[in-house]
Amino acid sequence: MQRSVMAVLAVLFAALNVAPALSQSSYDKAREYLAVRDFLSAAPHLVAAAKESPKNKEILTLTGDAFVELEKADSALIYYKRALDVDDEDLFVVRKTARTYALLSQFQEAHELMEDAFDLNDDDVYNYLTRGEIYIMQDSLTRADHSIRKAQSIDDEIPDTYVALGDLYYAQKVYQLAKTNYEEAIARDTTLLEPRIKLARAYWALAGKAGDRQASNDLLKKSLIQWDMVTKQDTNNAPAFWEKGRILYLAQQYSPAARALLRYTVLRPDRPLAYWWLGRSFYEVQAIDSAIIYLELARQKVDTVADQASLMLARTYYLGKRFKDAAAQFGALKGKVEFEVKDYERYGRSAILSGDTVTAITNLREALDKEPDCKLQLMFGNVLRSGNQYDEAIDAFHKVFEVCDTLVDADRARVYFYIGISNFSRGSLDSAATALAEAVRLDSSNSFALQRLAFTYREMDSTDKAMEAFRATIDVLRREIEAADSEAEKSRLFKQVDGSYVGLAGIIFGTKDFNELIRVCREWTAFNDKSEYGYLYHAIAEQSLQNVESACTYYRKVLGINPSNKTARQNVDALGCGN
């Protein structure tokens, strides 16, 4: 292990300040970026400077450092080896090159270089620390322990020794001792980033081992505190934003996770796996457009998550109410990607809202077969009903009573209502009346059930029952109108009242009891003076009693509400109401 990156960079900056002014422009630009640890922007300028000054050891070394920070060890190795060619007795360069070989799992080369380092100075604490770090990478923990303990015996005051001990314990999964040593390193130099980053990781590891949720959450908070300190101290520390973002995501803090991950994508645009985490973070906060952008990028650029990203994209389309896109995406994935139960439901709902009832029925049935659900079972029945599959719809509605164990009477009434109208639609009037009567028994305020029961009785020629049901419906609707909060709701209820009065008036008209019809129409229009059909039936009743003047009066009222009413217009002309 070597001195912290910040300490080494400080030494190199000092060297750069006195280096020959070769490639001054590239050099200066690189130093500006390095001063704020923007390695991504610095790298091309360092490469240019190294090209123009191929024997400048400091520039070559600094270029290698930048590539290590960018996690491009193969590129870093090229520049370290060139620096080594310039001066093979520089211990800093020897150790950096050896460590980089280890990063690439080329351990034989790493150890050969470390032998050279010990030949140069067999009592250098950093030689032992670097060898220990290489052994940890190689998973030779006993040898790592020996090397790090040797370093500690040489100098136990430098923070690097405690960082190395922390790394050793971390590799041994003794996270508490790792944490203790990282804390000791920070206590010796609070400006160091490396031990703080590793302390954050140790807290995360301890959280995973915690015995209960509260203890785990407390440790996660401590981890995030450390990450916050790192990102505030170094706003361009890409690994910190990456790990911070993922921890926040796993802690279900999706908004701050998205901010951290977005920063990471700016700092490391060549790391597309971040798009996968970022897309899911945006999905969780329902930032639909952003989620679509990053999930699509993940699908295109990261083979290992392409299927998962495609599925999340389908879910995002659904969440964003882009139902045709969602249905198409789910359809393309079905059979290729493992769906959650909810995905079958999402696919089914998307298909319904895209006008594809057949696909909706197939997928909703699969969802219910896998995991019965009360609300979805009711919805499934209505989808079958809308597809004119009345027998299956009735079976589905009856199954609601099996699936739902917390139904109150009003809920049960609603189910019987759907059973009733399904029976009505398939022409089973007796069964329809039985179901609708049960709905009314369970909830006498259910105006829809009452009204449909009335129409069912009318179709069965049960005139008295129909009239009684229509009157009951009107009474309920009047009370609902009085209690309605909005004009839109009142308007809907007035239309429903008109429907019941039309049904009642039609029956009375069939009995030719025109005086009773006039009485009902007066009641009707007194309640709703905008009712076109209330005045129309009144006019027809007056005409049937040969009361031409009164008939004309009410036909004119009809035309005042709707000048296009053909019946009123024809009868006004036929009766000569205009003369």
Coordinates of C-alpha atoms in Angstrom, one line a residue:
M1 CA 0.0 0.0 0.0
Q2 CA 1.2 3.5 -0.7
R3 CA 0.6 6.9 0.7
S4 CA -2.9 8.3 0.2
V5 CA -3.7 9.5 -3.3
M6 CA -4.1 13.1 -2.1
A7 CA -0.7 13.0 -0.4
V8 CA 1.0 11.6 -3.5
L9 CA -0.8 14.1 -5.8
A10 CA 0.5 16.9 -3.6
V11 CA 4.0 15.8 -4.1
L12 CA 3.5 15.4 -7.8
F13 CA 2.0 18.8 -8.1
A14 CA 5.0 20.3 -6.4
A15 CA 7.2 18.5 -8.9
L16 CA 5.1 19.7 -11.8
N17 CA 5.5 23.3 -10.7
V18 CA 9.2 23.0 -11.2
A19 CA 9.2 20.8 -14.3
P20 CA 10.3 22.1 -17.6
A21 CA 7.6 24.0 -19.5
L22 CA 7.2 21.4 -22.1
S23 CA 3.6 21.1 -23.4
Q24 CA 2.7 24.0 -21.2
S25 CA -0.9 24.3 -22.4
S26 CA -1.8 20.6 -21.9
Y27 CA 0.1 20.6 -18.7
D28 CA -1.7 23.6 -17.3
K29 CA -5.1 22.4 -18.3
A30 CA -4.4 19.0 -16.7
R31 CA -3.3 20.6 -13.5
E32 CA -6.4 22.8 -13.3
Y33 CA -8.6 19.7 -13.6
L34 CA -6.5 17.7 -11.2
A35 CA -6.7 20.4 -8.6
V36 CA -10.4 19.7 -8.3
R37 CA -9.9 15.9 -8.8
D38 CA -11.6 15.9 -12.2
F39 CA -9.7 13.0 -13.6
L40 CA -12.0 12.4 -16.5
S41 CA -11.3 15.9 -17.9
A42 CA -7.6 15.8 -16.9
A43 CA -6.9 12.5 -18.6
P44 CA -6.8 13.6 -22.3
H45 CA -4.6 16.6 -21.4
L46 CA -2.2 14.4 -19.5
V47 CA -2.0 12.0 -22.4
A48 CA -1.2 15.0 -24.7
A49 CA 1.4 16.2 -22.2
A50 CA 3.0 12.8 -21.9
K51 CA 3.1 12.5 -25.7
E52 CA 5.0 15.8 -26.0
S53 CA 7.2 15.0 -23.0
P54 CA 7.7 11.2 -23.2
K55 CA 10.6 11.2 -20.7
N56 CA 9.0 13.4 -18.1
K57 CA 8.6 10.9 -15.2
E58 CA 6.3 13.1 -13.2
I59 CA 3.9 13.6 -16.1
L60 CA 3.9 9.9 -16.9
T61 CA 3.3 9.0 -13.3
L62 CA 0.5 11.5 -12.9
T63 CA -1.1 10.2 -16.1
G64 CA -1.0 6.7 -14.6
D65 CA -2.6 8.0 -11.4
A66 CA -5.5 9.6 -13.3
F67 CA -6.2 6.3 -15.1
V68 CA -6.2 4.4 -11.9
E69 CA -8.8 6.8 -10.5
L70 CA -10.8 6.2 -13.7
E71 CA -10.6 2.5 -13.0
K72 CA -8.6 1.9 -16.2
A73 CA -5.7 -0.1 -14.8
D74 CA -4.6 -1.3 -18.2
S75 CA -4.0 2.2 -19.4
A76 CA -2.5 3.2 -16.1
L77 CA 0.0 0.4 -16.4
I78 CA 1.3 1.7 -19.8
Y79 CA 2.2 5.1 -18.3
Y80 CA 3.7 3.7 -15.1
K81 CA 5.9 1.3 -17.1
R82 CA 7.1 4.3 -19.2
A83 CA 7.8 6.2 -16.0
L84 CA 9.7 3.1 -14.8
D85 CA 11.7 3.1 -18.0
V86 CA 12.8 6.7 -17.2
D87 CA 13.7 5.9 -13.6
D88 CA 13.6 2.3 -12.3
E89 CA 14.8 3.2 -8.9
D90 CA 12.0 5.5 -8.0
L91 CA 10.2 3.6 -5.2
F92 CA 7.0 5.5 -5.7
V93 CA 6.8 4.4 -9.4
V94 CA 7.9 0.9 -8.6
R95 CA 5.1 0.4 -6.0
K96 CA 2.5 2.0 -8.2
T97 CA 3.4 -0.2 -11.1
A98 CA 3.4 -3.3 -8.9
R99 CA 0.0 -2.4 -7.4
T100 CA -1.4 -1.9 -10.9
Y101 CA -0.2 -5.3 -12.0
A102 CA -2.1 -6.7 -9.0
L103 CA -5.3 -4.7 -10.0
L104 CA -5.0 -6.6 -13.3
S105 CA -4.5 -9.9 -11.5
Q106 CA -1.0 -10.2 -12.8
F107 CA 0.4 -11.1 -9.4
Q108 CA 3.7 -12.7 -10.5
E109 CA 4.7 -9.4 -12.2
A110 CA 3.5 -7.5 -9.1
H111 CA 5.7 -9.5 -6.7
E112 CA 8.7 -9.4 -9.0
L113 CA 8.5 -5.6 -8.9
M114 CA 8.1 -5.6 -5.2
E115 CA 11.3 -7.7 -4.9
D116 CA 13.0 -4.8 -6.8
A117 CA 11.4 -2.4 -4.3
F118 CA 12.9 -4.3 -1.4
D119 CA 16.3 -4.4 -3.1
L120 CA 16.2 -0.6 -3.2
N121 CA 15.1 -0.3 0.4
D122 CA 14.3 -3.4 2.6
D123 CA 13.2 -1.3 5.5
D124 CA 10.6 1.0 3.8
V125 CA 7.3 0.9 5.6
Y126 CA 5.4 1.6 2.3
N127 CA 7.1 -1.4 0.6
Y128 CA 5.5 -3.7 3.3
L129 CA 2.2 -1.9 3.1
T130 CA 2.1 -2.3 -0.7
R131 CA 3.0 -5.9 -0.5
G132 CA 0.3 -6.4 2.0
E133 CA -2.2 -4.8 -0.2
I134 CA -1.2 -7.0 -3.1
Y135 CA -1.6 -10.1 -1.0
I136 CA -5.1 -9.0 0.0
M137 CA -6.0 -8.6 -3.7
Q138 CA -4.5 -12.1 -4.2
D139 CA -6.6 -13.4 -1.3
S140 CA -3.4 -14.5 0.5
L141 CA -4.5 -13.1 3.8
T142 CA -2.0 -14.8 6.1
R143 CA 0.9 -13.3 4.0
A144 CA -0.9 -10.0 4.0
D145 CA -1.2 -10.0 7.7
H146 CA 2.6 -10.8 8.1
S147 CA 3.5 -7.9 5.7
I148 CA 1.2 -5.4 7.3
R149 CA 2.3 -6.3 10.9
K150 CA 5.9 -5.8 9.7
A151 CA 5.0 -2.4 8.4
Q152 CA 3.3 -1.6 11.8
S153 CA 6.5 -2.6 13.6
I154 CA 8.5 -0.2 11.5
D155 CA 6.1 2.8 11.9
D156 CA 2.8 2.6 13.8
E157 CA 2.2 6.4 13.7
I158 CA 1.3 6.9 10.0
P159 CA -2.4 6.6 9.2
D160 CA -1.6 4.3 6.2
T161 CA -0.8 1.5 8.6
Y162 CA -4.2 1.6 10.1
V163 CA -5.8 1.8 6.6
A164 CA -3.9 -1.4 5.7
L165 CA -5.0 -3.1 8.9
G166 CA -8.6 -2.1 8.2
D167 CA -8.3 -3.5 4.7
L168 CA -7.0 -6.8 6.1
Y169 CA -9.8 -7.1 8.6
Y170 CA -12.4 -6.1 5.9
A171 CA -11.0 -8.9 3.7
Q172 CA -11.4 -11.3 6.6
K173 CA -15.0 -10.1 7.1
V174 CA -14.2 -8.8 10.6
Y175 CA -15.9 -5.6 9.9
Q176 CA -16.0 -4.2 13.4
L177 CA -12.2 -4.3 13.6
A178 CA -12.0 -2.9 10.1
K179 CA -14.2 0.0 11.2
T180 CA -12.0 0.6 14.3
N181 CA -8.8 0.8 12.2
Y182 CA -10.3 3.1 9.6
E183 CA -11.5 5.4 12.4
E184 CA -8.0 5.4 13.8
A185 CA -6.5 6.4 10.5
I186 CA -9.0 9.3 10.2
A187 CA -8.2 10.4 13.8
R188 CA -4.5 10.7 12.7
D189 CA -5.4 12.8 9.6
T190 CA -9.0 14.0 9.2
T191 CA -8.3 15.3 5.7
L192 CA -7.7 11.8 4.2
L193 CA -10.4 10.5 1.9
E194 CA -9.3 6.9 1.5
P195 CA -10.0 5.8 5.1
R196 CA -13.3 7.7 5.2
I197 CA -14.5 5.9 2.0
K198 CA -13.5 2.6 3.5
L199 CA -15.2 3.4 6.8
A200 CA -18.4 4.1 4.9
R201 CA -18.1 0.7 3.2
A202 CA -17.4 -0.9 6.6
Y203 CA -20.6 0.6 8.1
W204 CA -22.5 -0.8 5.0
A205 CA -21.0 -4.3 5.6
L206 CA -21.9 -4.1 9.3
A207 CA -25.5 -3.1 8.4
G208 CA -25.8 -6.3 6.4
K209 CA -24.8 -8.3 9.4
A210 CA -26.9 -6.5 11.9
G211 CA -29.3 -8.6 13.9
D212 CA -32.4 -6.3 13.6
R213 CA -33.8 -3.7 11.2
Q214 CA -33.2 -0.7 13.6
A215 CA -29.5 -1.6 14.1
S216 CA -29.1 -2.0 10.4
N217 CA -30.8 1.3 9.7
D218 CA -28.5 3.1 12.2
L219 CA -25.4 1.7 10.6
L220 CA -26.7 2.7 7.1
K221 CA -27.2 6.2 8.3
K222 CA -23.6 6.2 9.6
S223 CA -22.4 5.0 6.2
L224 CA -24.3 7.7 4.5
I225 CA -22.8 10.3 6.8
Q226 CA -19.4 9.3 5.7
W227 CA -20.3 9.3 2.1
D228 CA -21.8 12.8 2.5
M229 CA -18.5 14.0 4.0
V230 CA -16.5 12.5 1.1
T231 CA -18.7 14.0 -1.6
K232 CA -18.7 17.4 0.1
Q233 CA -14.9 17.3 0.5
D234 CA -14.4 16.0 -3.1
T235 CA -17.3 16.9 -5.4
N236 CA -15.7 15.0 -8.2
N237 CA -15.2 11.7 -6.3
A238 CA -17.1 9.4 -8.7
P239 CA -16.8 6.2 -6.7
A240 CA -18.3 8.0 -3.7
F241 CA -21.3 9.2 -5.6
W242 CA -21.7 5.7 -7.1
E243 CA -21.7 3.9 -3.8
K244 CA -23.7 6.6 -2.0
G245 CA -26.4 6.5 -4.8
R246 CA -26.7 2.7 -4.5
I247 CA -27.0 2.7 -0.8
L248 CA -29.6 5.4 -0.9
Y249 CA -31.5 3.4 -3.5
L250 CA -31.4 0.3 -1.4
A251 CA -32.5 2.4 1.6
Q252 CA -35.5 3.5 -0.5
Q253 CA -34.4 7.1 -0.5
Y254 CA -35.0 7.4 -4.2
S255 CA -34.8 11.2 -4.7
P256 CA -31.3 11.6 -3.2
A257 CA -30.2 8.4 -4.8
A258 CA -31.1 9.8 -8.2
R259 CA -29.2 13.0 -7.5
A260 CA -26.1 11.0 -6.5
L261 CA -26.3 8.6 -9.4
L262 CA -26.9 11.5 -11.8
R263 CA -23.7 13.1 -10.6
Y264 CA -21.9 9.8 -11.1
T265 CA -23.0 9.6 -14.7
V266 CA -21.6 13.0 -15.3
L267 CA -18.3 12.1 -13.8
R268 CA -18.2 8.6 -15.4
P269 CA -20.2 8.7 -18.6
D270 CA -18.5 5.5 -19.7
R271 CA -20.0 3.5 -16.9
P272 CA -23.5 2.6 -18.2
L273 CA -24.5 0.3 -15.3
A274 CA -25.3 3.6 -13.5
Y275 CA -28.1 4.1 -16.0
W276 CA -29.8 1.0 -14.7
W277 CA -29.7 2.3 -11.1
L278 CA -30.6 5.8 -12.1
G279 CA -33.6 4.7 -14.3
R280 CA -35.0 2.7 -11.4
S281 CA -34.6 5.6 -9.0
F282 CA -36.5 7.9 -11.4
Y283 CA -39.2 5.2 -11.7
E284 CA -39.6 5.1 -7.9
V285 CA -40.2 8.9 -7.7
Q286 CA -42.4 8.7 -10.8
A287 CA -40.2 10.9 -12.9
I288 CA -41.5 9.1 -16.0
D289 CA -39.7 10.8 -18.8
S290 CA -36.3 10.6 -17.0
A291 CA -36.8 7.0 -16.1
I292 CA -37.6 6.1 -19.7
I293 CA -34.4 7.8 -20.9
Y294 CA -32.1 6.0 -18.5
L295 CA -33.8 2.6 -18.7
E296 CA -33.6 2.7 -22.5
L297 CA -29.9 3.6 -22.2
A298 CA -29.4 0.7 -19.8
R299 CA -31.3 -1.7 -22.1
Q300 CA -29.1 -0.7 -25.1
K301 CA -25.7 -0.5 -23.3
V302 CA -25.6 -3.1 -20.5
D303 CA -26.2 -6.6 -21.8
T304 CA -26.3 -8.1 -18.3
V305 CA -29.4 -6.0 -17.4
A306 CA -31.0 -5.6 -20.8
D307 CA -34.0 -7.9 -20.1
Q308 CA -34.5 -6.4 -16.7
A309 CA -34.3 -2.9 -18.1
S310 CA -36.8 -3.7 -20.8
L311 CA -39.2 -5.0 -18.2
M312 CA -38.7 -1.9 -16.0
L313 CA -39.3 0.2 -19.2
A314 CA -42.7 -1.6 -19.7
R315 CA -43.6 -0.9 -16.0
T316 CA -42.6 2.8 -16.5
Y317 CA -44.8 3.1 -19.6
Y318 CA -47.6 1.7 -17.5
L319 CA -47.0 4.0 -14.6
G320 CA -46.9 7.0 -17.0
K321 CA -50.2 5.9 -18.6
R322 CA -48.6 5.2 -21.9
F323 CA -50.7 2.1 -22.2
K324 CA -50.1 1.2 -25.8
D325 CA -46.4 1.4 -25.3
A326 CA -46.7 -0.6 -22.1
A327 CA -48.8 -3.3 -23.8
A328 CA -46.4 -3.6 -26.7
Q329 CA -43.4 -3.8 -24.4
F330 CA -44.9 -6.4 -22.2
G331 CA -46.1 -8.4 -25.2
A332 CA -42.5 -8.4 -26.6
L333 CA -41.1 -9.7 -23.3
K334 CA -43.7 -12.2 -22.3
G335 CA -42.2 -15.7 -22.4
K336 CA -38.6 -14.3 -22.6
V337 CA -38.4 -12.6 -19.2
E338 CA -39.8 -13.8 -15.9
F339 CA -42.8 -11.6 -14.9
E340 CA -43.9 -10.7 -11.5
V341 CA -47.6 -11.4 -10.8
K342 CA -48.1 -7.7 -11.0
D343 CA -46.7 -7.6 -14.5
Y344 CA -49.4 -9.8 -15.8
E345 CA -51.9 -7.4 -14.2
R346 CA -50.1 -4.4 -15.7
Y347 CA -50.1 -6.1 -19.1
G348 CA -53.8 -6.9 -18.7
R349 CA -54.8 -3.4 -17.7
S350 CA -52.6 -1.9 -20.4
A351 CA -54.3 -4.1 -23.0
I352 CA -57.8 -3.1 -21.8
L353 CA -56.9 0.6 -22.1
S354 CA -55.4 -0.1 -25.5
G355 CA -58.6 -1.7 -26.7
D356 CA -57.3 -5.3 -26.7
T357 CA -59.8 -7.2 -24.6
V358 CA -58.6 -10.6 -25.6
T359 CA -55.1 -10.0 -24.5
A360 CA -56.4 -8.3 -21.3
I361 CA -58.5 -11.4 -20.4
T362 CA -55.6 -13.8 -21.0
N363 CA -53.1 -11.9 -18.8
L364 CA -55.6 -11.0 -16.0
R365 CA -56.5 -14.6 -15.8
E366 CA -52.8 -15.6 -15.4
A367 CA -52.4 -13.0 -12.7
L368 CA -55.3 -14.3 -10.7
D369 CA -54.3 -17.9 -11.2
K370 CA -50.9 -17.1 -9.7
E371 CA -52.1 -14.9 -6.9
P372 CA -55.9 -14.3 -6.2
D373 CA -56.7 -10.7 -5.6
C374 CA -60.0 -9.3 -4.5
K375 CA -60.1 -6.0 -6.5
L376 CA -58.6 -7.6 -9.6
Q377 CA -61.1 -10.5 -9.5
L378 CA -63.9 -8.0 -9.7
M379 CA -62.2 -6.1 -12.5
F380 CA -61.6 -9.4 -14.3
G381 CA -65.3 -10.1 -14.2
N382 CA -66.1 -6.7 -15.7
V383 CA -63.5 -7.2 -18.5
L384 CA -65.2 -10.5 -19.4
R385 CA -68.5 -8.7 -19.3
S386 CA -67.2 -5.9 -21.6
G387 CA -66.0 -8.7 -24.0
N388 CA -69.6 -10.1 -24.0
Q389 CA -68.4 -13.3 -22.3
Y390 CA -71.3 -13.2 -19.8
D391 CA -71.2 -16.8 -18.6
E392 CA -67.5 -16.5 -17.7
A393 CA -68.1 -13.0 -16.2
I394 CA -70.8 -14.4 -13.9
D395 CA -68.5 -17.2 -12.8
A396 CA -65.8 -14.6 -12.1
F397 CA -68.1 -12.4 -10.1
H398 CA -69.2 -15.4 -8.0
K399 CA -65.5 -16.1 -7.3
V400 CA -65.2 -12.7 -5.8
F401 CA -67.1 -14.0 -2.8
E402 CA -64.4 -16.7 -2.4
V403 CA -61.4 -14.5 -2.9
C404 CA -62.5 -11.5 -0.8
D405 CA -62.9 -12.2 2.9
T406 CA -63.6 -8.6 4.1
L407 CA -66.6 -7.7 2.0
V408 CA -69.2 -5.5 3.7
D409 CA -72.8 -5.4 2.6
A410 CA -72.3 -2.5 0.2
D411 CA -69.4 -4.4 -1.5
R412 CA -71.5 -7.6 -1.8
A413 CA -74.3 -5.5 -3.3
R414 CA -72.0 -4.2 -5.9
V415 CA -71.0 -7.7 -6.9
Y416 CA -74.6 -8.9 -7.1
F417 CA -75.3 -5.8 -9.3
Y418 CA -72.7 -7.0 -11.8
I419 CA -74.0 -10.5 -11.7
G420 CA -77.5 -9.1 -12.3
I421 CA -76.6 -7.0 -15.3
S422 CA -74.5 -9.8 -16.8
N423 CA -77.5 -12.1 -16.6
F424 CA -79.7 -9.3 -18.1
S425 CA -77.3 -9.0 -21.0
R426 CA -77.4 -12.7 -21.8
G427 CA -81.2 -12.7 -21.5
S428 CA -81.6 -14.5 -18.2
L429 CA -84.1 -12.1 -16.8
D430 CA -85.2 -14.2 -13.8
S431 CA -81.6 -14.7 -12.7
A432 CA -81.0 -11.0 -13.3
A433 CA -83.9 -10.0 -11.1
T434 CA -82.9 -12.4 -8.4
A435 CA -79.3 -11.0 -8.3
L436 CA -80.4 -7.4 -8.5
A437 CA -83.0 -7.8 -5.8
E438 CA -80.3 -9.3 -3.5
A439 CA -78.1 -6.2 -4.3
V440 CA -81.0 -4.0 -3.3
R441 CA -81.6 -6.0 -0.1
L442 CA -78.0 -5.7 0.9
D443 CA -77.8 -1.9 0.0
S444 CA -81.1 -0.2 -0.4
S445 CA -79.3 3.0 -1.3
N446 CA -77.7 1.5 -4.4
S447 CA -79.5 3.5 -7.1
F448 CA -77.8 1.7 -9.9
A449 CA -79.1 -1.7 -8.7
L450 CA -82.6 -0.3 -8.0
Q451 CA -82.8 1.3 -11.5
R452 CA -81.6 -1.8 -13.3
L453 CA -84.0 -4.0 -11.2
A454 CA -86.8 -1.7 -12.4
F455 CA -85.8 -2.1 -16.0
T456 CA -85.5 -5.8 -15.6
Y457 CA -89.0 -6.1 -14.1
R458 CA -90.3 -4.0 -17.0
E459 CA -88.8 -6.5 -19.5
M460 CA -90.4 -9.3 -17.5
D461 CA -93.8 -7.4 -17.8
S462 CA -93.9 -7.2 -14.0
T463 CA -95.4 -3.8 -14.2
D464 CA -96.2 -3.2 -10.6
K465 CA -92.8 -4.3 -9.4
A466 CA -91.1 -2.2 -12.1
M467 CA -93.1 1.0 -11.1
E468 CA -92.3 0.4 -7.4
A469 CA -88.6 0.0 -8.2
F470 CA -88.5 3.1 -10.4
R471 CA -90.2 5.2 -7.7
A472 CA -87.7 3.8 -5.1
T473 CA -84.8 4.7 -7.4
I474 CA -86.2 8.3 -7.8
D475 CA -86.4 8.7 -4.0
V476 CA -82.8 7.5 -3.5
L477 CA -81.5 9.7 -6.3
R478 CA -83.3 12.8 -4.9
R479 CA -81.5 12.3 -1.6
E480 CA -78.2 11.8 -3.5
I481 CA -78.7 15.1 -5.4
E482 CA -79.3 17.0 -2.1
A483 CA -76.1 15.6 -0.7
A484 CA -74.0 16.0 -3.9
D485 CA -71.0 18.3 -3.5
S486 CA -70.2 19.2 -7.1
E487 CA -72.3 20.4 -10.0
A488 CA -70.8 17.6 -12.2
E489 CA -72.1 15.0 -9.8
K490 CA -75.5 16.7 -9.6
S491 CA -75.7 16.7 -13.4
R492 CA -74.9 13.0 -13.5
L493 CA -77.6 12.3 -10.9
F494 CA -80.2 14.4 -12.7
K495 CA -79.6 12.3 -15.9
Q496 CA -80.1 9.2 -13.9
V497 CA -83.3 10.5 -12.4
D498 CA -84.5 11.3 -15.9
G499 CA -83.8 7.7 -16.8
S500 CA -86.0 6.4 -14.0
Y501 CA -88.8 8.9 -14.8
V502 CA -88.6 7.9 -18.5
G503 CA -89.0 4.2 -17.5
L504 CA -91.9 5.0 -15.1
A505 CA -93.6 7.3 -17.6
G506 CA -93.2 4.7 -20.3
I507 CA -95.1 2.1 -18.2
I508 CA -97.9 4.6 -17.3
F509 CA -98.2 5.6 -21.0
G510 CA -98.6 1.9 -21.8
T511 CA -101.6 1.7 -19.4
K512 CA -103.1 4.8 -21.0
D513 CA -103.6 6.4 -17.6
F514 CA -102.9 9.8 -19.0
N515 CA -104.0 11.7 -15.9
E516 CA -101.6 9.8 -13.8
L517 CA -98.9 10.4 -16.4
I518 CA -99.6 14.1 -16.2
R519 CA -99.3 14.0 -12.4
V520 CA -95.9 12.2 -12.7
C521 CA -94.6 14.6 -15.3
R522 CA -95.5 17.6 -13.2
E523 CA -93.7 16.0 -10.3
W524 CA -90.8 15.3 -12.6
T525 CA -90.4 18.8 -14.1
A526 CA -91.0 20.4 -10.7
F527 CA -87.9 18.6 -9.6
N528 CA -86.0 19.2 -12.8
D529 CA -87.3 22.1 -14.9
K530 CA -84.6 21.3 -17.5
S531 CA -86.0 17.9 -18.3
E532 CA -86.7 17.6 -22.0
Y533 CA -88.4 14.3 -21.7
G534 CA -90.5 15.3 -18.7
Y535 CA -92.2 18.0 -20.8
L536 CA -92.4 15.7 -23.8
Y537 CA -94.3 13.0 -21.9
H538 CA -96.5 15.7 -20.4
A539 CA -97.2 17.1 -23.9
I540 CA -98.0 13.6 -25.3
A541 CA -100.4 12.9 -22.3
E542 CA -102.2 16.3 -22.9
Q543 CA -102.5 15.5 -26.6
S544 CA -103.9 12.1 -25.8
L545 CA -106.6 13.7 -23.7
Q546 CA -107.3 16.2 -26.6
N547 CA -106.0 19.1 -24.6
V548 CA -104.4 20.7 -27.7
E549 CA -103.5 24.1 -26.1
S550 CA -101.8 22.4 -23.1
A551 CA -100.1 20.0 -25.5
C552 CA -98.7 22.9 -27.5
T553 CA -97.5 24.6 -24.4
Y554 CA -95.4 21.6 -23.3
Y555 CA -94.2 20.8 -26.8
R556 CA -92.9 24.4 -27.0
K557 CA -91.1 23.8 -23.6
V558 CA -89.5 20.8 -25.1
L559 CA -88.3 22.8 -28.1
G560 CA -87.1 25.5 -25.8
I561 CA -84.7 23.0 -24.2
N562 CA -83.9 21.1 -27.4
P563 CA -84.9 22.7 -30.7
S564 CA -83.8 19.5 -32.5
N565 CA -86.4 17.2 -30.8
K566 CA -88.1 15.7 -33.9
T567 CA -91.2 14.4 -32.0
A568 CA -92.0 17.8 -30.5
R569 CA -91.3 19.6 -33.9
Q570 CA -93.6 17.2 -35.8
N571 CA -96.4 17.4 -33.3
V572 CA -96.2 21.2 -33.1
D573 CA -96.7 21.3 -36.8
A574 CA -99.4 18.7 -36.8
L575 CA -101.4 20.4 -34.1
G576 CA -100.9 23.8 -35.7
C577 CA -99.4 25.2 -32.5
G578 CA -97.8 28.1 -34.3
N579 CA -101.2 29.5 -35.5

